[in-house]
Tab-separated table of C-alpha atoms in Angstrom:
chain	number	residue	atom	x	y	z
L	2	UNK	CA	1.173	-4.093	-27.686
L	3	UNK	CA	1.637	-2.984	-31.123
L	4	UNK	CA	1.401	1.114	-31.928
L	5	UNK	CA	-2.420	1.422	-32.205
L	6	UNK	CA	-3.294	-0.499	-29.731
L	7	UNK	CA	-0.959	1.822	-27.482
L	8	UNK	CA	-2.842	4.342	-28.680
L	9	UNK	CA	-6.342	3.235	-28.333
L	10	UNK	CA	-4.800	2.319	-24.809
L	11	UNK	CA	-4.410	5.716	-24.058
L	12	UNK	CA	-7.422	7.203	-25.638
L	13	UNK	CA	-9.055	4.754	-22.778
L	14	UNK	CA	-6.884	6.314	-20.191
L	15	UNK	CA	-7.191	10.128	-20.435
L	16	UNK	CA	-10.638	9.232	-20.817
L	17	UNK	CA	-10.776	7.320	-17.525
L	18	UNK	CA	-9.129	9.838	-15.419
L	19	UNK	CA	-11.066	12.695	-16.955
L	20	UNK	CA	-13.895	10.605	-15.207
L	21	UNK	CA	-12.645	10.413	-12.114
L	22	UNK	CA	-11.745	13.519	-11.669
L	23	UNK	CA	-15.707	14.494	-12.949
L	24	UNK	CA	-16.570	11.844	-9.965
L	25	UNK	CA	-14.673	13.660	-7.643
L	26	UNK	CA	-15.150	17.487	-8.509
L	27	UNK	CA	-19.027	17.063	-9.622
L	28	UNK	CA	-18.742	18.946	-12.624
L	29	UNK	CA	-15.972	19.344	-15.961
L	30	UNK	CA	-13.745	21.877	-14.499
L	31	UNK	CA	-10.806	23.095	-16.115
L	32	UNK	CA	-8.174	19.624	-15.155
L	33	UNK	CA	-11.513	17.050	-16.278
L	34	UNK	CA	-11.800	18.865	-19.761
L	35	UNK	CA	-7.945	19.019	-20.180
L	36	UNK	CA	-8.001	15.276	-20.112
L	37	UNK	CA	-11.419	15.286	-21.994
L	38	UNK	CA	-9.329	16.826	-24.628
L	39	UNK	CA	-6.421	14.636	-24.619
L	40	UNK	CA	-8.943	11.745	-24.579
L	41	UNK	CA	-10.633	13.361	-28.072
L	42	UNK	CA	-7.448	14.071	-30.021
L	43	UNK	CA	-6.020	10.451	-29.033
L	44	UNK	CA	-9.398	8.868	-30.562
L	45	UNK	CA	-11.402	8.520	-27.875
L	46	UNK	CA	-15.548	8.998	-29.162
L	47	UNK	CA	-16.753	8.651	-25.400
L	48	UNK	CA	-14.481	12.069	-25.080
L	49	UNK	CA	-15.915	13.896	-28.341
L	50	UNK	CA	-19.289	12.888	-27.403
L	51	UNK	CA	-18.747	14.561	-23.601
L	52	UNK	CA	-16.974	17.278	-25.026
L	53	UNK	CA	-19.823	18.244	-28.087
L	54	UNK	CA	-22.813	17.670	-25.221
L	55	UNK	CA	-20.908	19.158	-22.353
L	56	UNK	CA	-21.722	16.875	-19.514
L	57	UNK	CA	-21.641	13.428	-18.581
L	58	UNK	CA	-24.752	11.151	-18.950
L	59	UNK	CA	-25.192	10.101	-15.271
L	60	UNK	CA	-27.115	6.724	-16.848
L	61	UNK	CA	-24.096	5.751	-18.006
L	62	UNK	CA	-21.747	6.167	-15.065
L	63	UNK	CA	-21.813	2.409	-13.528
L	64	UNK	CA	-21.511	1.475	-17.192
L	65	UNK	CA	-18.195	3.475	-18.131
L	66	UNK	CA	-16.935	2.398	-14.576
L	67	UNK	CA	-17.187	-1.101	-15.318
L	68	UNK	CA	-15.734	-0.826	-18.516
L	69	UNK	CA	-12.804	1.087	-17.462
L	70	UNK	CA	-11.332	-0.343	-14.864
L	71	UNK	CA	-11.728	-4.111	-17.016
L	72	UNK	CA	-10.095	-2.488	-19.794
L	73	UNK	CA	-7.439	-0.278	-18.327
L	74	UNK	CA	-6.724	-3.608	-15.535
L	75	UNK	CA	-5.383	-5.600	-18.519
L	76	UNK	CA	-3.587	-2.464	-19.855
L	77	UNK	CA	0.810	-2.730	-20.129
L	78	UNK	CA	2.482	-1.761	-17.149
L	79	UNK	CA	3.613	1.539	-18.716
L	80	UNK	CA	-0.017	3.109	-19.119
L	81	UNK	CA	-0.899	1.345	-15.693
L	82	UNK	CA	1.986	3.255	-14.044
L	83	UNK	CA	1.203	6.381	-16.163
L	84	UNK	CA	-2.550	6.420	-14.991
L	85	UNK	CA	-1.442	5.770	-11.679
L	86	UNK	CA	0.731	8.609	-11.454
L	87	UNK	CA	-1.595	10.817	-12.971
L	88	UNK	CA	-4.071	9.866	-10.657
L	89	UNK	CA	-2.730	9.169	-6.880
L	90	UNK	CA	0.473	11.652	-7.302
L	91	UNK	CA	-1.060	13.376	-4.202
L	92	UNK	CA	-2.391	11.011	-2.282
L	93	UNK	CA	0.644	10.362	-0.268
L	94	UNK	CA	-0.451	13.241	2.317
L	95	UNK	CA	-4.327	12.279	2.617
L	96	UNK	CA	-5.476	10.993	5.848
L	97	UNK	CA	-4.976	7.714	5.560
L	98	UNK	CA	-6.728	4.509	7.713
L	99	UNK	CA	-6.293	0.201	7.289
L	100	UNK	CA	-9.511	-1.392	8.001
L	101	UNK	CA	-8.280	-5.082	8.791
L	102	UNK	CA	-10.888	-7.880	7.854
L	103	UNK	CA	-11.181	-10.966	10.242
L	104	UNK	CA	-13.255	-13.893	8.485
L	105	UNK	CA	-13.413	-16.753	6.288
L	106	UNK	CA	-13.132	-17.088	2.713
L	107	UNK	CA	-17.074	-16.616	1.217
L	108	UNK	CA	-18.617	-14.190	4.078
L	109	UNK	CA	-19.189	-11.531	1.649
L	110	UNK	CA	-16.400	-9.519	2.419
L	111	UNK	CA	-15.463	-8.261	-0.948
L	112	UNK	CA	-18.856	-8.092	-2.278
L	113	UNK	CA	-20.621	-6.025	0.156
L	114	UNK	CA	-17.222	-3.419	-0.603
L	115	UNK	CA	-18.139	-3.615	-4.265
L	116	UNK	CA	-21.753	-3.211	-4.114
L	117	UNK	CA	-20.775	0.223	-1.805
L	118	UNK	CA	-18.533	0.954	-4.546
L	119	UNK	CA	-21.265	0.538	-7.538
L	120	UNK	CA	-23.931	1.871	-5.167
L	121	UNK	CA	-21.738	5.418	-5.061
L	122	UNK	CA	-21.281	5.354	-9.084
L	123	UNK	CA	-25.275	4.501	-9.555
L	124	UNK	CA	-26.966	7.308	-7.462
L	125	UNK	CA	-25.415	10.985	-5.710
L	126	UNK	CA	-24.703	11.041	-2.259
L	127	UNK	CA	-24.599	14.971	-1.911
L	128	UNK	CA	-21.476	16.216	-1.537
L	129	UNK	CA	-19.486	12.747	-0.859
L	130	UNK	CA	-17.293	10.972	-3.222
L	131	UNK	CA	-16.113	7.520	-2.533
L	132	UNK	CA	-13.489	5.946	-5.252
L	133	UNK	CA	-11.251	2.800	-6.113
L	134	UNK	CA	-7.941	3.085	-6.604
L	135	UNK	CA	-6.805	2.101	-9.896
L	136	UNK	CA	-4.225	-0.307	-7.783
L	137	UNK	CA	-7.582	-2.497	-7.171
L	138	UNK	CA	-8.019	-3.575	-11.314
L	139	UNK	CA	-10.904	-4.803	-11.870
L	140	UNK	CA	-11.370	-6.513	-8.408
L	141	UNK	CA	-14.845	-5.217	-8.146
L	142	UNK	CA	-15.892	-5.526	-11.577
L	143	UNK	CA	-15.496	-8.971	-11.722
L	144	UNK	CA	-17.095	-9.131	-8.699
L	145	UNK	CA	-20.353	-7.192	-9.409
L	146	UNK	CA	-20.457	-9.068	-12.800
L	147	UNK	CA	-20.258	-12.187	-10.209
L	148	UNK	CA	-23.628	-10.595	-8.472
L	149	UNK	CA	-25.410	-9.858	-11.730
L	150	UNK	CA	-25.206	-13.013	-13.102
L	151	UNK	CA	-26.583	-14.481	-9.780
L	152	UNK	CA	-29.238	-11.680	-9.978
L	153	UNK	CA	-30.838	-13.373	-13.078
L	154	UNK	CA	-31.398	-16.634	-10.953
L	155	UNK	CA	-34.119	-17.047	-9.015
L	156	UNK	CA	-31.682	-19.519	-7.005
L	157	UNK	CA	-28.234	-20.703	-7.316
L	158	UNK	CA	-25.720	-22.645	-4.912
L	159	UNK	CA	-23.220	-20.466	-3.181
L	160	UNK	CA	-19.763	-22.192	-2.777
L	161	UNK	CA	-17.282	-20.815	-0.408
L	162	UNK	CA	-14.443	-19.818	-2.346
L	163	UNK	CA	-10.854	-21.866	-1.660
L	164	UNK	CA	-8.154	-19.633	0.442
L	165	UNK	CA	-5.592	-17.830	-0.478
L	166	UNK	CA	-2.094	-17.779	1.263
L	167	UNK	CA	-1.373	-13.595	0.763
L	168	UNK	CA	-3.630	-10.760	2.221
L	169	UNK	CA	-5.206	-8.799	-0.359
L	170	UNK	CA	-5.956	-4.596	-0.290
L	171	UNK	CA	-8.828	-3.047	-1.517
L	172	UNK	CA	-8.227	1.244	-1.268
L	173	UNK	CA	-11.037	3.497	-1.547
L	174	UNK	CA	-10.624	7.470	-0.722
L	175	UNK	CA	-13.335	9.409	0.200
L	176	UNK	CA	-13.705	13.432	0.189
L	177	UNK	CA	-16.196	15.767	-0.758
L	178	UNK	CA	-16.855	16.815	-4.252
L	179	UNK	CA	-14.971	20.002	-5.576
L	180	UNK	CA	-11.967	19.745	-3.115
L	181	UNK	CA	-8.286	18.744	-3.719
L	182	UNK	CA	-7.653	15.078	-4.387
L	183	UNK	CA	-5.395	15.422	-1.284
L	184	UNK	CA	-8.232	16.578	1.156
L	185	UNK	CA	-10.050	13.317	1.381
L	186	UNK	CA	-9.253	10.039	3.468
L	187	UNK	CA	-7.599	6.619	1.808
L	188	UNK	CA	-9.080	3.528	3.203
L	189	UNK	CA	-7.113	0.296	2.833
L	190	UNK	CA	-9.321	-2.572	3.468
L	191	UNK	CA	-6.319	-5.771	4.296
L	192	UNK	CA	-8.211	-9.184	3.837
L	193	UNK	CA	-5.967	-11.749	5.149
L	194	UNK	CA	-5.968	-15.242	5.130
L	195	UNK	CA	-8.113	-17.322	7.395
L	196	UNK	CA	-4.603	-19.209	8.096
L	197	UNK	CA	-3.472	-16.522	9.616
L	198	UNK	CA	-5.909	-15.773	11.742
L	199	UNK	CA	-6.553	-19.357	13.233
L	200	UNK	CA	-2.598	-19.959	13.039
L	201	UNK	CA	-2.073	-20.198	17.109
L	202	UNK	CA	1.597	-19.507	16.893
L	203	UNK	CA	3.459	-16.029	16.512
L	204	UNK	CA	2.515	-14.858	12.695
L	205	UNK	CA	4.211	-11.962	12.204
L	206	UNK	CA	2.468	-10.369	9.243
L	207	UNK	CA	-0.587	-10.974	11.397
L	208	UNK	CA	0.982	-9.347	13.843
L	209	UNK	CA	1.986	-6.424	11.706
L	210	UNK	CA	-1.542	-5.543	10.452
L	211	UNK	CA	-2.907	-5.799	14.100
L	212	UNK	CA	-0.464	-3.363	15.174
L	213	UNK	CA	-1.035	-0.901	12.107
L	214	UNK	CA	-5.122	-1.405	11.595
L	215	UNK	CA	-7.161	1.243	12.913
L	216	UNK	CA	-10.491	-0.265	12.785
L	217	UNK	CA	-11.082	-4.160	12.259
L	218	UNK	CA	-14.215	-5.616	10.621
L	219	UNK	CA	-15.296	-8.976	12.061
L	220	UNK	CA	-17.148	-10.508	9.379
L	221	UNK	CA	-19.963	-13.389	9.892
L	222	UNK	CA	-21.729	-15.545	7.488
L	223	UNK	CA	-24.799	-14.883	9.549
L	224	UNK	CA	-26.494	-18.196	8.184
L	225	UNK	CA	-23.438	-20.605	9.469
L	226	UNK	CA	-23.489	-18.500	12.599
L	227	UNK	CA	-28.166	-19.016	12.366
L	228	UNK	CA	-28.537	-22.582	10.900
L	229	UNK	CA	-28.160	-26.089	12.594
L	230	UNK	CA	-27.353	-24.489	15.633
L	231	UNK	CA	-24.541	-22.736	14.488
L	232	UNK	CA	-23.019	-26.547	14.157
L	233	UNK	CA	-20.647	-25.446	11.330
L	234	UNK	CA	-20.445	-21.543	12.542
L	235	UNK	CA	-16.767	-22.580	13.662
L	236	UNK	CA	-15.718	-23.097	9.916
L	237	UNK	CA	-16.014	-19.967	8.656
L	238	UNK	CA	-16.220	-17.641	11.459
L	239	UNK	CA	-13.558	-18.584	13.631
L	240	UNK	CA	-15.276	-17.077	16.324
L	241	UNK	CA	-12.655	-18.615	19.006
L	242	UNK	CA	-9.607	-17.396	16.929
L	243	UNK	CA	-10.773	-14.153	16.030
L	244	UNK	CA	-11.339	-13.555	19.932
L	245	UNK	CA	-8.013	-14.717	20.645
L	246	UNK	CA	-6.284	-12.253	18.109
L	247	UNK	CA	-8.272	-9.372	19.572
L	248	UNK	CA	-7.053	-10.374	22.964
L	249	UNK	CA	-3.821	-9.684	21.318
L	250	UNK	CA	-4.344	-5.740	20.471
L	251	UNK	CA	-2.603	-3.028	22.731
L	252	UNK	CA	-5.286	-1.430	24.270
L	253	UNK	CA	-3.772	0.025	27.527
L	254	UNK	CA	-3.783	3.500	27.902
L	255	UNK	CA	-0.209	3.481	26.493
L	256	UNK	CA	-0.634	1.590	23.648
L	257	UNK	CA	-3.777	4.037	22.314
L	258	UNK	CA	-1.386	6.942	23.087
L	259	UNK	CA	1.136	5.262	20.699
L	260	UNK	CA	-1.387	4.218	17.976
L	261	UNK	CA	-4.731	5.846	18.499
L	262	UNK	CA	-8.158	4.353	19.650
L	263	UNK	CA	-9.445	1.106	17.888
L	264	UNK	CA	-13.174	0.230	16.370
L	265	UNK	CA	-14.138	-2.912	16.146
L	266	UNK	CA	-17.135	-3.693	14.246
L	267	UNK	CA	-18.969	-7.247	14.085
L	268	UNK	CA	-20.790	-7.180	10.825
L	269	UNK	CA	-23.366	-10.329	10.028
L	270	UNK	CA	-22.982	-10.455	6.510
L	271	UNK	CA	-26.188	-12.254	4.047
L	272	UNK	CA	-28.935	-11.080	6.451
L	273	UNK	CA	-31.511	-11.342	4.286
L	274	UNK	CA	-33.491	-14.222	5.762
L	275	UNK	CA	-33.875	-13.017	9.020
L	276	UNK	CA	-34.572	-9.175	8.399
L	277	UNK	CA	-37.100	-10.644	6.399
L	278	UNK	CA	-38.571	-12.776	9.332
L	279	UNK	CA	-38.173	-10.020	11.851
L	280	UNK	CA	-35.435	-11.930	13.476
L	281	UNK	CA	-32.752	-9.558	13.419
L	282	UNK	CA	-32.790	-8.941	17.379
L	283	UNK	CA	-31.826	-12.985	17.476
L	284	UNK	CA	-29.100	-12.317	14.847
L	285	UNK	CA	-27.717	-9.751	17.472
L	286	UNK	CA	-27.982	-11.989	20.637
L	287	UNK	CA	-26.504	-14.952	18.901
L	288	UNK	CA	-23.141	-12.884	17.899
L	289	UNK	CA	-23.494	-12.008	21.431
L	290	UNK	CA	-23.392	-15.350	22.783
L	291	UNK	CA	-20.938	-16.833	20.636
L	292	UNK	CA	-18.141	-13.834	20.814
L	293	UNK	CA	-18.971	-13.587	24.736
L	294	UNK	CA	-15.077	-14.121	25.654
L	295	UNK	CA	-14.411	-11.149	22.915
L	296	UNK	CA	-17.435	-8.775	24.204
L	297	UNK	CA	-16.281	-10.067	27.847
L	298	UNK	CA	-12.347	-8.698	26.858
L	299	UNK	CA	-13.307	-5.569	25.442
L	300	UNK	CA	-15.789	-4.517	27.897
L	301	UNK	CA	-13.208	-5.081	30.554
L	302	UNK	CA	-10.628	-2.429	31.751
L	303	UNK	CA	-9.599	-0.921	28.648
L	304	UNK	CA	-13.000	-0.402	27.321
L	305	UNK	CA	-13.108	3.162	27.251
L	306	UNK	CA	-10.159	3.078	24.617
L	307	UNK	CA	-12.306	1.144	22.017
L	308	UNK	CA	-15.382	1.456	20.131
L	309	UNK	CA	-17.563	-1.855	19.311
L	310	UNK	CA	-20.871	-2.512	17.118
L	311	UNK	CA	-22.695	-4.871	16.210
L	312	UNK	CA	-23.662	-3.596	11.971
L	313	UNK	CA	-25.625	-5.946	10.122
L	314	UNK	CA	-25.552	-5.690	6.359
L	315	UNK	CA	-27.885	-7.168	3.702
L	316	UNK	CA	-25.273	-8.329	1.131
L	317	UNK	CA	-27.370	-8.791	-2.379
L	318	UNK	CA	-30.754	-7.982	-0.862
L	319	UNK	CA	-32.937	-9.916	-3.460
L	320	UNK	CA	-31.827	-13.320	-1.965
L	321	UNK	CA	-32.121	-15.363	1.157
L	322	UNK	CA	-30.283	-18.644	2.371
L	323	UNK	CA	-32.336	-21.244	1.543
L	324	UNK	CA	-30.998	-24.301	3.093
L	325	UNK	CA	-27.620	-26.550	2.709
L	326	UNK	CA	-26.850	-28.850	0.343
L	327	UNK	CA	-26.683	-32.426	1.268
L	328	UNK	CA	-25.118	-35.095	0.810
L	329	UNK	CA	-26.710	-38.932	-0.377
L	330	UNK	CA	-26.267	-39.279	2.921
L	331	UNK	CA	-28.070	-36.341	4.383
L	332	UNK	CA	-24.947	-34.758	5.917
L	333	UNK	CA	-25.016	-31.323	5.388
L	334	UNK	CA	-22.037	-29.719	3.570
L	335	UNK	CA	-21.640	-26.087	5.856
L	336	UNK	CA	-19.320	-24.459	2.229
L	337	UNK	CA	-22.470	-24.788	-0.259
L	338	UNK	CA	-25.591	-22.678	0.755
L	339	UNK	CA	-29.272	-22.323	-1.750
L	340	UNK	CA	-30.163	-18.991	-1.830
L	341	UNK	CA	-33.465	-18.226	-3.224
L	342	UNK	CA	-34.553	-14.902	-5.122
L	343	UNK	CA	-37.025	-13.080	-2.706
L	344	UNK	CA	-37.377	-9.347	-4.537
L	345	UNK	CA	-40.950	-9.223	-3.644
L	346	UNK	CA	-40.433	-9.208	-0.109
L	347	UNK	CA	-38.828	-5.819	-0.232
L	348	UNK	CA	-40.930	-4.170	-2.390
């Protein structure tokens, strides 16, 4: 990077954290308009237009997000490490939890985290503040800009997405507004590969994150798990291998003493369809029938050292699976799904 564009670099960042630390506090206390002010004198006109009107414009909070974690993402590793620091420098002693996420590639697993992401810079929540770490980039960015170019279909074809060989982390931290950045609670969602999870011998990263996780997040591409019969529910889901990794968690009375009580949560993701056909009940009994050897495990002896639920979630909410494609054959190909734009049915 030449000189200027260092500088403009950093104009970005002191405007950036100034932000957050407005997300988090509620208001331009004393540390936001410190970094307001080192935002203004580096060149920053976002700053000097905060600083001359003396608030934020809360229309343009999703849009400043956005545009702040693309640009400061693709930033040297100097200013990254510098906004980092200035950042997460206390976040070492907040409450911290691992959410571990068991599913295939193209379930909606990173999209439903960014939509809960945008949803908390859109609209006020009351007192809560949920934010990214500035370790995730632009992960979610790209991801909503993903969604909102979908959103001005009224169909598309969803392709599953081809694995990956590492686990990725997504960290959020959550507090209330007007506290220390230190008071709140880091979430680090692990997505691991689907290799690992079907893998029947000893993995032992897999076996690390099992260990570690406090809560684990089965996710379901409810219309694999709906349509045909669930005939191709097996190729996303895993249903059989996530069961047999459960079956592998330490939940004896002295394994929770040693690492705590576990949630598990089975979470049908792309709903849409059959909340809109009242058929959410069947959604419920099917996971129910085709986890039965994972319900059967963890309603068994150690049951009273785990917490399970079923938690459906409508991923996009303006679209519905629409059928697979086919091939000239007929055969259906389970990793490309129509989805079809169906706003009017929630309105």
């Amino acid at each position: 990077m030449t000189k200027n564009e260092k500088e403009r670099a950093y104009a970005k960042a002191y405007f950036y954290i100034a932000y957050r630390i407005y997300k988090k506090d509620g208001s331009i206390t004393s540390q936001c308009q410190k970094w307001l002010t080192k935002a203004a004198k580096a060149g920053s006109s976002l700053a000097a237009q905060v600083n001359e009107k003396g608030y934020f414009s809360p229309k343009n909070h999703a849009e400043w997000a956005k545009e702040y974690r693309k640009e400061l993402g693709s930033c040297d590793e100097d200013i990254k490490k510098y906004i980092s620091n200035a950042l997460e420098k206390n976040e070492k002693s907040m409450e911290s939890f691992k959410i571990l996420m068991l599913g295939g590639k193209g379930t909606g697993k990173t999209s439903t985290i960014a939509m809960i992401v945008d949803e908390f810079d859109k609209k006020s929540f009351g007192n809560l503040n949920l934010l990214p770490s500035f370790s995730n980039g632009d992960t979610f960015g790209q991801k909503l800009a993903e969604m909102a170019e979908l959103a001005s279909k009224d169909e598309f074809l969803e392709k599953t997405r081809v694995p990956t060989s590492e686990s990725v982390v997504h960290e959020l931290s959550i507090n209330l507004k007007s506290t220390p950045l230190n008071s709140g609670i880091k979430m680090s969602f692990i997505d691991i590969p689907g290799e690992w999870i079907k893998g029947g011998e000893f993995n032992e990263n897999m076996e690390k994150e099992l260990k570690s996780s406090n809560v684990f997040i089965v996710a379901i591409d409810a219309p694999l798990l709906m349509e045909e019969n669930g005939a191709f529910n097996e190729t996303v889901n895993y249903c059989s291998a996530v069961c047999n990794r459960i079956k592998q968690l330490d939940l004896s009375d002295a394994g929770v003493m040693a690492s705590g009580k576990k949630m598990i949560l089975f979470v049908p993701l792309k709903c849409e369809k059959y909340f809109a056909e009242g058929r959410m009940p069947e959604v419920n009994d099917k996971i129910k029938d085709r986890y039965k050897p994972t319900f059967n495990f963890l309603r068994g002896s150690i049951a009273h050292n785990c917490e399970v639920a079923i938690v459906p979630i409508l991923t996009m909410g303006i679209f519905k699976f629409d059928g697979f494609k086919r091939d000239k054959n007929g055969e259906v190909k389970p990793f490309a799904k129509y989805a079809k734009f169906i706003e009017k049915t929630y309105k």
